[in-house]
XYZ file of C-alpha atoms in Angstrom:
581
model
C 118.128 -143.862 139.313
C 122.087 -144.676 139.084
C 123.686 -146.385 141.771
C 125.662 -143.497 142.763
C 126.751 -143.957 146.626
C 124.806 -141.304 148.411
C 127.885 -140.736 150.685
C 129.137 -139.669 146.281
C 126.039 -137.149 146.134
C 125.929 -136.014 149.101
C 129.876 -134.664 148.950
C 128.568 -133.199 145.166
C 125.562 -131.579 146.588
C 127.596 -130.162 149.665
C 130.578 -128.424 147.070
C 128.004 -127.409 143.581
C 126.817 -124.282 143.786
C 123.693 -124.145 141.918
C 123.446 -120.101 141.329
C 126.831 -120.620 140.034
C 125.423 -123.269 137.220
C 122.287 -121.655 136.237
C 124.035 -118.530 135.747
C 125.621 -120.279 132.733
C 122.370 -120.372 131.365
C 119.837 -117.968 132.492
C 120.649 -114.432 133.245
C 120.039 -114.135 136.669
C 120.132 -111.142 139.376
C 119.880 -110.695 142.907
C 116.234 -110.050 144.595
C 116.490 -110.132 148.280
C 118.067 -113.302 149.342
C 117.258 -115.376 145.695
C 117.789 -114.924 142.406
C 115.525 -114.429 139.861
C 115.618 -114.414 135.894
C 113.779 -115.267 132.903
C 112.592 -118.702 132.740
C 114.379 -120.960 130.007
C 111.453 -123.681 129.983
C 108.765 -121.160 128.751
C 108.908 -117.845 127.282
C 108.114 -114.609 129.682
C 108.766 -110.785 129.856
C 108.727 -110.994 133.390
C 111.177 -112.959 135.372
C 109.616 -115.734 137.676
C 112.100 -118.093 137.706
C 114.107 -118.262 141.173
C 116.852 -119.655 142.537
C 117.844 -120.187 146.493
C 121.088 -120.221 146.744
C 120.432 -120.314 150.405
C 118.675 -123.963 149.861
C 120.331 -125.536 146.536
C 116.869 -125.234 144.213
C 114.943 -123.540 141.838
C 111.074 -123.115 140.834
C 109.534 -121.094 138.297
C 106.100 -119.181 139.250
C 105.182 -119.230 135.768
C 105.390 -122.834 134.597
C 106.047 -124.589 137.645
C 109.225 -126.566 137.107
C 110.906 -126.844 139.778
C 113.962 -129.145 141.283
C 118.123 -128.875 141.970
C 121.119 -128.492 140.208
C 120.846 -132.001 138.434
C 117.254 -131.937 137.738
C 117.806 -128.373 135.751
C 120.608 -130.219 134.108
C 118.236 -132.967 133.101
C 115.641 -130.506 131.864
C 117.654 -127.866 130.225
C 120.085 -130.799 128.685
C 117.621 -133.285 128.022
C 120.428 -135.445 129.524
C 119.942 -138.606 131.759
C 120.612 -138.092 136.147
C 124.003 -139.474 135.598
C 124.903 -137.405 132.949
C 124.044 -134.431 135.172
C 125.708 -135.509 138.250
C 129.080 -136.181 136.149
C 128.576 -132.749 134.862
C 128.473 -130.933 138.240
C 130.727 -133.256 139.573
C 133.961 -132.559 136.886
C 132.919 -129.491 137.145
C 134.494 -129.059 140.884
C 136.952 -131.671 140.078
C 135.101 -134.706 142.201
C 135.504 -138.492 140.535
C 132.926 -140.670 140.439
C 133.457 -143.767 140.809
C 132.458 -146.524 138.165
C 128.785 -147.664 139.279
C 125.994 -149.554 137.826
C 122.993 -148.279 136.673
C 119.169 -149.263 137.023
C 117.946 -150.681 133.720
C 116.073 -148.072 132.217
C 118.313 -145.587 133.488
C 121.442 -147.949 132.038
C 119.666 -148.176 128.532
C 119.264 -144.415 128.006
C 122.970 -144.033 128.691
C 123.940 -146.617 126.218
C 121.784 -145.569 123.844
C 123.168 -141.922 124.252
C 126.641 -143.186 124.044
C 126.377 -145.513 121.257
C 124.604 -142.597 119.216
C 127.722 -140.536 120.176
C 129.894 -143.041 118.554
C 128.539 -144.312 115.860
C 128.375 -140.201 114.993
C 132.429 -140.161 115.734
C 132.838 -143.135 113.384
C 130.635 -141.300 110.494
C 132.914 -137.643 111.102
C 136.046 -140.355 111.028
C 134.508 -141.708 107.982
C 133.899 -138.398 106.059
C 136.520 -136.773 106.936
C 138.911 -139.341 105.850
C 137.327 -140.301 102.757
C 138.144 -136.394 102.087
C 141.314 -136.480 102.464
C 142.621 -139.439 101.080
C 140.338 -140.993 98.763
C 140.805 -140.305 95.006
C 137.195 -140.175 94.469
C 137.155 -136.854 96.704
C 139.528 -134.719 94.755
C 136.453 -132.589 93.028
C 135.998 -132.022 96.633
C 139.086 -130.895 98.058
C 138.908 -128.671 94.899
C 135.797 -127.483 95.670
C 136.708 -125.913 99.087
C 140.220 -124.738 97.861
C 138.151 -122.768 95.364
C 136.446 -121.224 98.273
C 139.614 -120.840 100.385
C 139.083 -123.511 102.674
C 142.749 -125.155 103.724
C 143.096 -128.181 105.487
C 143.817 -126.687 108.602
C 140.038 -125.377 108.565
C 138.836 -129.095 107.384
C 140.912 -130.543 109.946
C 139.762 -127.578 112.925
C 136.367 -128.635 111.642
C 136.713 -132.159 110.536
C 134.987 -131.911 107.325
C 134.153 -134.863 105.393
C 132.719 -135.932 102.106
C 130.730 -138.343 101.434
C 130.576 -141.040 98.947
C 128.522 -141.169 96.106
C 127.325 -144.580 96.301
C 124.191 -145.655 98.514
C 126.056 -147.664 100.808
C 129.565 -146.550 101.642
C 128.939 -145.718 104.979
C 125.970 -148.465 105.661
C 128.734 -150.642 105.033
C 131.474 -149.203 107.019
C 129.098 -149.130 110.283
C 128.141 -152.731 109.459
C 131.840 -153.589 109.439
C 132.180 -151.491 112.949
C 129.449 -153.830 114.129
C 127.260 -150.429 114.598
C 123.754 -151.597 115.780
C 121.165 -150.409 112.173
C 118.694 -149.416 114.452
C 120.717 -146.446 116.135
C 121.952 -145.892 112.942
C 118.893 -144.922 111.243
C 117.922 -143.136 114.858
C 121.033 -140.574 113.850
C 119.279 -139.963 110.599
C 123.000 -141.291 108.852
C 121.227 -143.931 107.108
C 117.718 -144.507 106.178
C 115.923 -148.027 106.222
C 114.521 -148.925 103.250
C 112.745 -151.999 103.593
C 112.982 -154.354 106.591
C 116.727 -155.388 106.521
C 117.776 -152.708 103.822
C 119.500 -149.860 104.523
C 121.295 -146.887 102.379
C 123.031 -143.804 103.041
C 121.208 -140.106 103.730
C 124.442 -138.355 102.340
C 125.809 -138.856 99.494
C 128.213 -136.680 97.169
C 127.871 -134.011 99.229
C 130.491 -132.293 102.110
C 129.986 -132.709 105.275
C 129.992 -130.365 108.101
C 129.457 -132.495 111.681
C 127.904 -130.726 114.319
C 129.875 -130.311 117.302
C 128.205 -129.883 120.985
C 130.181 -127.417 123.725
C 132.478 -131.234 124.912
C 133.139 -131.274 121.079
C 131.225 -134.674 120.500
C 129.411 -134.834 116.846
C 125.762 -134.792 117.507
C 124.797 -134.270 113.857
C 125.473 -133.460 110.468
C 124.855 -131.521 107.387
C 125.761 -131.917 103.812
C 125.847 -129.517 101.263
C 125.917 -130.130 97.117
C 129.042 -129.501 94.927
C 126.854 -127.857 92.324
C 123.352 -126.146 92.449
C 121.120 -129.488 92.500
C 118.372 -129.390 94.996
C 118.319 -129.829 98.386
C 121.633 -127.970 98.224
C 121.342 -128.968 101.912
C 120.490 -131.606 104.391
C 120.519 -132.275 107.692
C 120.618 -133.698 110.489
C 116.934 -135.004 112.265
C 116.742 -134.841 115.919
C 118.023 -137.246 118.116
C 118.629 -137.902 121.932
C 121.892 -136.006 121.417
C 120.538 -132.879 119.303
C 117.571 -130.402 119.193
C 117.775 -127.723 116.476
C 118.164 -124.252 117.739
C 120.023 -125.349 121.245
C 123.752 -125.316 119.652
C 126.002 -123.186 117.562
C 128.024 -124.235 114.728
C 131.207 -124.109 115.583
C 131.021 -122.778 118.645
C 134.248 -126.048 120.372
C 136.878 -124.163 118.270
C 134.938 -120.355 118.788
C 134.827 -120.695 122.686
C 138.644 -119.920 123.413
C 139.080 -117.501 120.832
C 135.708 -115.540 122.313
C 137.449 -115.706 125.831
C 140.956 -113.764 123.958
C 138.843 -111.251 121.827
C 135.997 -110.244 124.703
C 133.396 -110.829 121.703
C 131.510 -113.473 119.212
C 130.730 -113.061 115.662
C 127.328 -115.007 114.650
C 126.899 -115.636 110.882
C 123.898 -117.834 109.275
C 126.242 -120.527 107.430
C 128.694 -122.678 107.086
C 130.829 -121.255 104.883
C 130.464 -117.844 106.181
C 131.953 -119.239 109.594
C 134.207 -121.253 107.986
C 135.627 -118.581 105.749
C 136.711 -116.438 108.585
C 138.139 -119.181 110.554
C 140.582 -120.219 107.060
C 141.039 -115.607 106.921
C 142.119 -116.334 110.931
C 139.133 -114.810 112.322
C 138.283 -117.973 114.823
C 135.623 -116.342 117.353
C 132.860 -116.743 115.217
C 129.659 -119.597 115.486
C 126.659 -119.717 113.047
C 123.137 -120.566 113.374
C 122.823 -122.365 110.541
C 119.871 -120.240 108.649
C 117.608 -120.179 110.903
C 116.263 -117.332 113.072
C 118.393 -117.375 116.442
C 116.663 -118.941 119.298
C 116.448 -117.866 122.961
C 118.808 -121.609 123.900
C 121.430 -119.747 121.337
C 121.632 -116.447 123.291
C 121.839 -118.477 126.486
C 124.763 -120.278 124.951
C 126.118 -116.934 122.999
C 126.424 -115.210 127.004
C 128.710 -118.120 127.947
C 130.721 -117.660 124.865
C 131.164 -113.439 125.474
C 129.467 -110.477 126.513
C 129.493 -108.324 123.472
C 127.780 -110.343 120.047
C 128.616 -109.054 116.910
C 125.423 -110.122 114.486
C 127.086 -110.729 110.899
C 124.270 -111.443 108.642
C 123.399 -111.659 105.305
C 123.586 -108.111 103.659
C 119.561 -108.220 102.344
C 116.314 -107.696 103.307
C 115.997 -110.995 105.449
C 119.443 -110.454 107.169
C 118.205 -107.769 108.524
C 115.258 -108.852 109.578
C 116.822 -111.686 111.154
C 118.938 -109.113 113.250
C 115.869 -107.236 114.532
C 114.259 -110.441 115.694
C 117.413 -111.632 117.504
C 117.692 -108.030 119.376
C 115.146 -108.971 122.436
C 116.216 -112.353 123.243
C 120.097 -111.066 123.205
C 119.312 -108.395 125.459
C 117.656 -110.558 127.496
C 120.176 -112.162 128.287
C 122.390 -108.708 129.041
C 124.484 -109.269 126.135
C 126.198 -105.965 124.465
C 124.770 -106.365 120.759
C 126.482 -104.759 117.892
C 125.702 -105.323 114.038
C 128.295 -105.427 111.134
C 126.717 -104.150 107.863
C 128.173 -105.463 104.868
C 128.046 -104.287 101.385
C 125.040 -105.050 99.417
C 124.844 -108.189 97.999
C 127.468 -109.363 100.236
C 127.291 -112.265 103.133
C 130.873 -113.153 105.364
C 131.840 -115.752 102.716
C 131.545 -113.535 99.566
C 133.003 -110.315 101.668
C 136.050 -112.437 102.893
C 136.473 -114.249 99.777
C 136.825 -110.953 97.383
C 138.236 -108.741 100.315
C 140.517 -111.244 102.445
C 140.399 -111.390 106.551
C 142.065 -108.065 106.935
C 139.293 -106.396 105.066
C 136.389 -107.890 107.371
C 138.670 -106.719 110.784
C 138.844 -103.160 109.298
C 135.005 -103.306 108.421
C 134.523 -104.924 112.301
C 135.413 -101.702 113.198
C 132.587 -99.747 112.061
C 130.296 -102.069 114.038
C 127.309 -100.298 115.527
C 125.008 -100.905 118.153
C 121.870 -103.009 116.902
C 119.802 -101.181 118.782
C 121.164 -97.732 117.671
C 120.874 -98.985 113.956
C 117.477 -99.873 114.575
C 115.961 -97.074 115.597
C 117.688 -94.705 113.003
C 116.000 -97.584 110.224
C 112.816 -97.212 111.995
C 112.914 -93.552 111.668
C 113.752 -93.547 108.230
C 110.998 -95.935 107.310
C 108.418 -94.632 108.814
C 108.542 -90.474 108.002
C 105.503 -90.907 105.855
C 103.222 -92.699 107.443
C 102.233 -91.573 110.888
C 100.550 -95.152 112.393
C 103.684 -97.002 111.036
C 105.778 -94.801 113.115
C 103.561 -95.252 116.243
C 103.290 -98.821 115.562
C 107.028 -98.940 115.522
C 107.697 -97.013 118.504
C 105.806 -98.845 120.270
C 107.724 -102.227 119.318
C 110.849 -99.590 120.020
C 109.910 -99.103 123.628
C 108.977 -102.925 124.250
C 112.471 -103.568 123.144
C 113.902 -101.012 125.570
C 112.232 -102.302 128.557
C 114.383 -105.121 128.176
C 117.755 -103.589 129.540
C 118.234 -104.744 132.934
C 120.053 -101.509 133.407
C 117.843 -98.521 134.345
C 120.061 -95.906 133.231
C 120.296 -97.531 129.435
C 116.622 -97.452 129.493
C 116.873 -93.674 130.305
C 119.342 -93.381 127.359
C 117.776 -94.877 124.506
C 114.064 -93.138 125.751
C 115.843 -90.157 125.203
C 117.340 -91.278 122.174
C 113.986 -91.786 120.972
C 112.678 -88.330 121.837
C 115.814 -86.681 119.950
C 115.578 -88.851 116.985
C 111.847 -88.668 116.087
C 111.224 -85.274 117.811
C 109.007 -85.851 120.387
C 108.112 -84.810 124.372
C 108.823 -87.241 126.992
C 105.246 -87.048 127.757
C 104.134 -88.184 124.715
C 106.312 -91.395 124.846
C 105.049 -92.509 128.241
C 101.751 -92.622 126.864
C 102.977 -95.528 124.675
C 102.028 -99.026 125.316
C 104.073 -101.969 123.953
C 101.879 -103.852 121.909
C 100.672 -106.998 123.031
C 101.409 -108.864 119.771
C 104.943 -107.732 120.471
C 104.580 -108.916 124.386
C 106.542 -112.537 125.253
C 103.835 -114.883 126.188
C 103.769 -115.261 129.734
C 102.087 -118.435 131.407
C 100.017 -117.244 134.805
C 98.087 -119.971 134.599
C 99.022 -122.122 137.684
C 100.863 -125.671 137.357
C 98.434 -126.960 139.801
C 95.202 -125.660 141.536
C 96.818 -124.536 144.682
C 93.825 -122.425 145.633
C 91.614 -125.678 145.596
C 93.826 -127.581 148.127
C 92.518 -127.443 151.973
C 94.136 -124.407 153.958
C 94.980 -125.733 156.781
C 96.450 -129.051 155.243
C 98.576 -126.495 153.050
C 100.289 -124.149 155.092
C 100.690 -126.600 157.853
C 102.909 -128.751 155.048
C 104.592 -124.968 154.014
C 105.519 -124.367 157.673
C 107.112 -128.140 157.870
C 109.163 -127.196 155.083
C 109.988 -123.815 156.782
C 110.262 -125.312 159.924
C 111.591 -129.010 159.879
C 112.635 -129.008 163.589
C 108.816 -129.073 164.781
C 108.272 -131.726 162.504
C 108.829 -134.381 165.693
C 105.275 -133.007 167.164
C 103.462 -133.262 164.289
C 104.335 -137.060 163.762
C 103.440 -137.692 167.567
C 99.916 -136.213 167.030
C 99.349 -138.217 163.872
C 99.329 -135.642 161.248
C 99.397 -138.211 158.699
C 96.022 -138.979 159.374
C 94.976 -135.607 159.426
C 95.978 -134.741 155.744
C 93.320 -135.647 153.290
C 94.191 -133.966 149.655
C 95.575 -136.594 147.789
C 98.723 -134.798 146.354
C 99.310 -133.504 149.860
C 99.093 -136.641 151.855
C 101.692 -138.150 149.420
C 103.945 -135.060 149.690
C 103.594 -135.408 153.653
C 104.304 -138.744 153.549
C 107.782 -138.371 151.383
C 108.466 -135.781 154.091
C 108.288 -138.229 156.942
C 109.789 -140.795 155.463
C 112.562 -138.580 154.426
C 112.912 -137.619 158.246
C 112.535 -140.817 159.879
C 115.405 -141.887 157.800
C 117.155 -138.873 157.994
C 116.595 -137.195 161.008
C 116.035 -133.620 159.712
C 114.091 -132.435 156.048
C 116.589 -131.257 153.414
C 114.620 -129.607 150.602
C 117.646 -130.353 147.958
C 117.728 -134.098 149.063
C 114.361 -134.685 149.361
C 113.612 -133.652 145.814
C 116.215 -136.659 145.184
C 114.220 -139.310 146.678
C 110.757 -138.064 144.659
C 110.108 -138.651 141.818
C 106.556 -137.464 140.733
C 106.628 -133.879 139.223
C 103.446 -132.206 140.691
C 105.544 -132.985 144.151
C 108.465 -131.662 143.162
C 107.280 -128.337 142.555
C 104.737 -127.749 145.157
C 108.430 -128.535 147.480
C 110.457 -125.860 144.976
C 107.825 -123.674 144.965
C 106.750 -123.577 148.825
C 109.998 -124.089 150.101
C 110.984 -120.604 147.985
C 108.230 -118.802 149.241
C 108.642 -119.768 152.695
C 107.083 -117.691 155.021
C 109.293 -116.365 158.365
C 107.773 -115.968 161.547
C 109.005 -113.658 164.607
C 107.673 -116.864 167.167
C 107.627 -120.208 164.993
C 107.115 -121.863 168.356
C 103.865 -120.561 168.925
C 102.507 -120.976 165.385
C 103.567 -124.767 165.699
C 101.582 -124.995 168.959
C 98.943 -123.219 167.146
C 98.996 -125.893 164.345
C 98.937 -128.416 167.387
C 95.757 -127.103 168.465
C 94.273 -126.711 165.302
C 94.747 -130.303 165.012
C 93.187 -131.386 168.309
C 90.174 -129.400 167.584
C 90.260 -131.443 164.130
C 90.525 -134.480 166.070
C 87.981 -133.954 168.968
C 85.163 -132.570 166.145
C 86.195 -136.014 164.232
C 85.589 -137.659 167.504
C 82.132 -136.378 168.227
C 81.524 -137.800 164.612
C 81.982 -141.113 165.608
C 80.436 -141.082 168.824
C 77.237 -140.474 167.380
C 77.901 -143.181 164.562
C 78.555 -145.621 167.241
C 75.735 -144.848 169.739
C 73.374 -144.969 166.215
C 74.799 -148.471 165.316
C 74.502 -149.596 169.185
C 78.067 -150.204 168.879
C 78.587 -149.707 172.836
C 82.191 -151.076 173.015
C 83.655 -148.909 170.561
C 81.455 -146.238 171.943
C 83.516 -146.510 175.236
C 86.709 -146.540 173.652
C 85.271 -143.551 171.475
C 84.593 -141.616 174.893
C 87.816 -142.196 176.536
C 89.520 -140.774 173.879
C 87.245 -137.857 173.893
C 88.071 -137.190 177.641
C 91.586 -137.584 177.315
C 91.848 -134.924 174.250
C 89.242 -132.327 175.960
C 91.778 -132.074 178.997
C 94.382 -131.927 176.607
C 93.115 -129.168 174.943
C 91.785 -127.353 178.301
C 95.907 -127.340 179.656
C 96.995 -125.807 176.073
């Protein structure tokens, strides 16, 4: 862990507010006195994912995860503890100051860092070997043909790359880049041991920018129709495909002016708005949106506009994005284009004014749906049940009651049918998110008493003083338990009370961290705590004095007579004990 002065974390931890945080990720609503929303570590149609704002922390009832503000960070970002902490922290404007690190926690920071430049140097690179370098002018003319200016290659810092095998091995040599993290970033590939050459070559770049605006990868596209026309990127320790948006450090102001977000499937289609002056637009990149996209299109606007491709597999594209965008309680339009037509080709032949009238005649994708479904389906009578069942399943998404109510008697109207008939419908389960009841751990295996008497410490921390004096330590068996009791104490002795946030700081073994997140959220209250602690304290004496009569027989057996003395003493002194309570 960093070196971060407590006194640092603990004035972070007292000012974060981690329903706040979350909420940039995970749609979340009020239940009671948590939160609750779909969990964005394993897919569910049910939301078991909850968040005490009361207590700092979250936990998941379907996988299990559990922690605080920074250990969400860590999991959702795949980012180091300090990277999290200096999140939260500039987030509410604290500095940290400049501290050391542990090693391992040091060398995943450098590496992370290093990665980030040596992908900065390569944009640099690119980008000016574009614009300058005589040996790029088929280039340049290449995206003037397609209307690209060099305000959009500058907005986007665009690059192209060499055609030789090494232009760019050598430049990072010269930049003293270390080969090894430069093969990790997928920039250049190691040939044999020692020998390295370049992934891209003759072809334009597009870097990939992260929400900060650092480049975390790349992709390179042909100037003619050769095969691959493109390549990308491979993963990294600063990107995972399908958790960002192209284009989404220039989109995320313009989103905030316009109240919406286009999302296209290319580069060029995003970047042919942007040059028409249509700037709140991202892309996915081709592939079929994922449900770390939608998180990231709700913190971008509430309305998405879905721009596809004007063909068969745009469309199916949009269907299969509907569910996880109104998951997240976005407002979902669709913009049909003319056939044959995707936002490049429209924008290019048309111009930006065009597109903006066309925006107009956006529809809801839900709306368009169903009036496709209908028309598809007249002729066949199990495609049409089939689809309204899928129909329904996607309705049940709305967080919103009364849209529910709408579009069920949308339905009705549309395919002229009773009410009755379409509560008889069940989703089908091949259309139903996978949901993971399977428990993290086998709670129901662990010792009952030893259980809740560790949930009511965690309810209860102020008894915790009389549980210590009667040994409880010793009285706690299950493995996992003991060593969760045992973090407890020590947490106490050193602390003199049990914070729940900070004692998921000081552990560091999963399975412990969410039996705290998950007990500590389902903590039970009780009209007289008092009396169920002395109950506890009973509970425990009877333990003891049975334990007792154990080894009293042992001992007499063995002919062990002074230990049996001792043995008896001790017996006398806890049957009073229990007689006066």
């Amino acid at each position: 862990m960093p070196r971060i002065p407590p006194e640092v974390i603990e004035e972070i931890k007292n000012v974060a507010n981690i329903v706040e945080i979350i909420s940039e990720y995970v749609s979340l609503r009020k239940v009671g006195k948590n939160y609750v929303g779909l969990c964005p570590f394993h897919q569910e149609d049910t939301p078991s994912f909850t968040v005490s704002e009361e207590k700092q922390i979250f936990h998941c009832f379907g996988c299990g995860v559990g922690g605080n503000v920074f250990t969400f960070l860590m999991q959702y970002k795949q980012c180091s503890f300090f990277e999290a902490v200096e999140e939260v922290a500039s987030r509410y404007g604290i500095d940290l100051p400049k501290v050391g690190f542990s090693p391992e926690e040091e060398a995943v920071y450098k590496r992370r860092k290093q990665i980030l430049m040596i992908n900065q140097w390569a944009a640099k690179f690119y980008h000016h070997y574009l614009l300058q370098d005589p040996e790029a002018q088929k280039a340049r003319a290449y995206l003037a043909k397609r209307g690209i200016g060099k305000d959009t290659i500058t907005a986007y810092l665009l690059g192209f790359s060499p055609p030789r095998w090494d232009a760019l091995t050598r430049f990072l040599q010269q930049e003293k880049a270390d080969s090894s993290l430069a093969v990790e970033t997928g920039l250049i590939v190691e040939k044999t041991e020692g020998r390295f050459y370049d992934r891209f070559r003759e072809r334009i770049i597009f870097p990939i920018f992260d929400f900060k605006g650092q480049v975390i990868a790349f992709g390179g596209r042909v100037l003619d129709d050769s095969l691959p026309k493109y390549i990308n990127s491979p993963e990294t320790p600063v990107y995972r495909k399908g958790f960002n948006l192209y284009g989404a450090h220039v989109a995320r102001e313009w989103c905030g002016r316009e109240g919406k977000v286009l999302v296209v499937e290319g580069y060029f289609d995003l970047l042919s708005l942007h040059a028409a002056g249509i700037k709140y637009a991202v892309a996915t990149l081709g592939t079929a949106l994922t449900p770390n996209q939608a998180r990231l299109l709700k913190n971008l606007a509430s309305r998405v506009v879905l721009v596809y491709d004007a063909d068969a597999a745009g469309q199916k594209a949009a269907i299969r994005a509907l569910p996880l965008l109104l998951k997240e309680d976005l407002v979902v339009d669709i913009l049909l284009l003319p056939s044959g037509d995707d936002p490049d080709s429209f924008v290019q032949r048309e111009g930006g004014e065009a597109f903006l009238q066309l925006l107009h005649h956006a529809q809801p994708l839900l709306d368009w749906y169903l009036k496709k479904g209908e028309e598809e389906t007249k002729a066949d009578l199990n495609q049409r049940y089939q689809f309204l069942q899928e129909a329904i399943s996607i309705i049940s998404l709305f967080k919103n009651p009364l849209m529910q109510s709408h579009y069920q008697d949308k339905i009705c109207q549309l395919f002229s049918i009773e009410p009755s008939l379409l509560a008889t419908l069940t989703p089908p389960q091949a259309h139903s998110l996978h949901r993971q009841d399977t428990p993290f751990i086998s709670i129901e295996s662990m010792p009952a008493f030893e259980k809740n008497i560790i949930k009511f410490i965690l309810s209860y921390p102020e008894y915790l003083s009389w549980f210590i004096k009667e040994d409880i330590l010793q009285e706690v068996k299950h493995p996992l338990l003991h060593s969760l009791l045992e973090k407890i104490v020590k947490f106490y002795e050193e602390h003199n009370t049990v914070d729940v946030n900070g004692l998921i700081m000081d552990i560091e073994e999963e399975p412990l961290k969410k039996l705290i997140t998950r007990w500590s959220i389902e903590e039970g209250e009780y009209d007289k705590p008092e009396e169920i602690a002395q109950g506890f304290l009973r509970l425990l004496r009877e333990r003891q004095f049975k334990r007792l009569l154990k080894a009293i027989k042992e001992a007499e057996i063995q002919g062990d007579w002074q230990r049996l003395s001792v043995l008896l003493r001790q017996k006398n002194e806890l049957a009073c004990d229990l007689k006066r309570n």
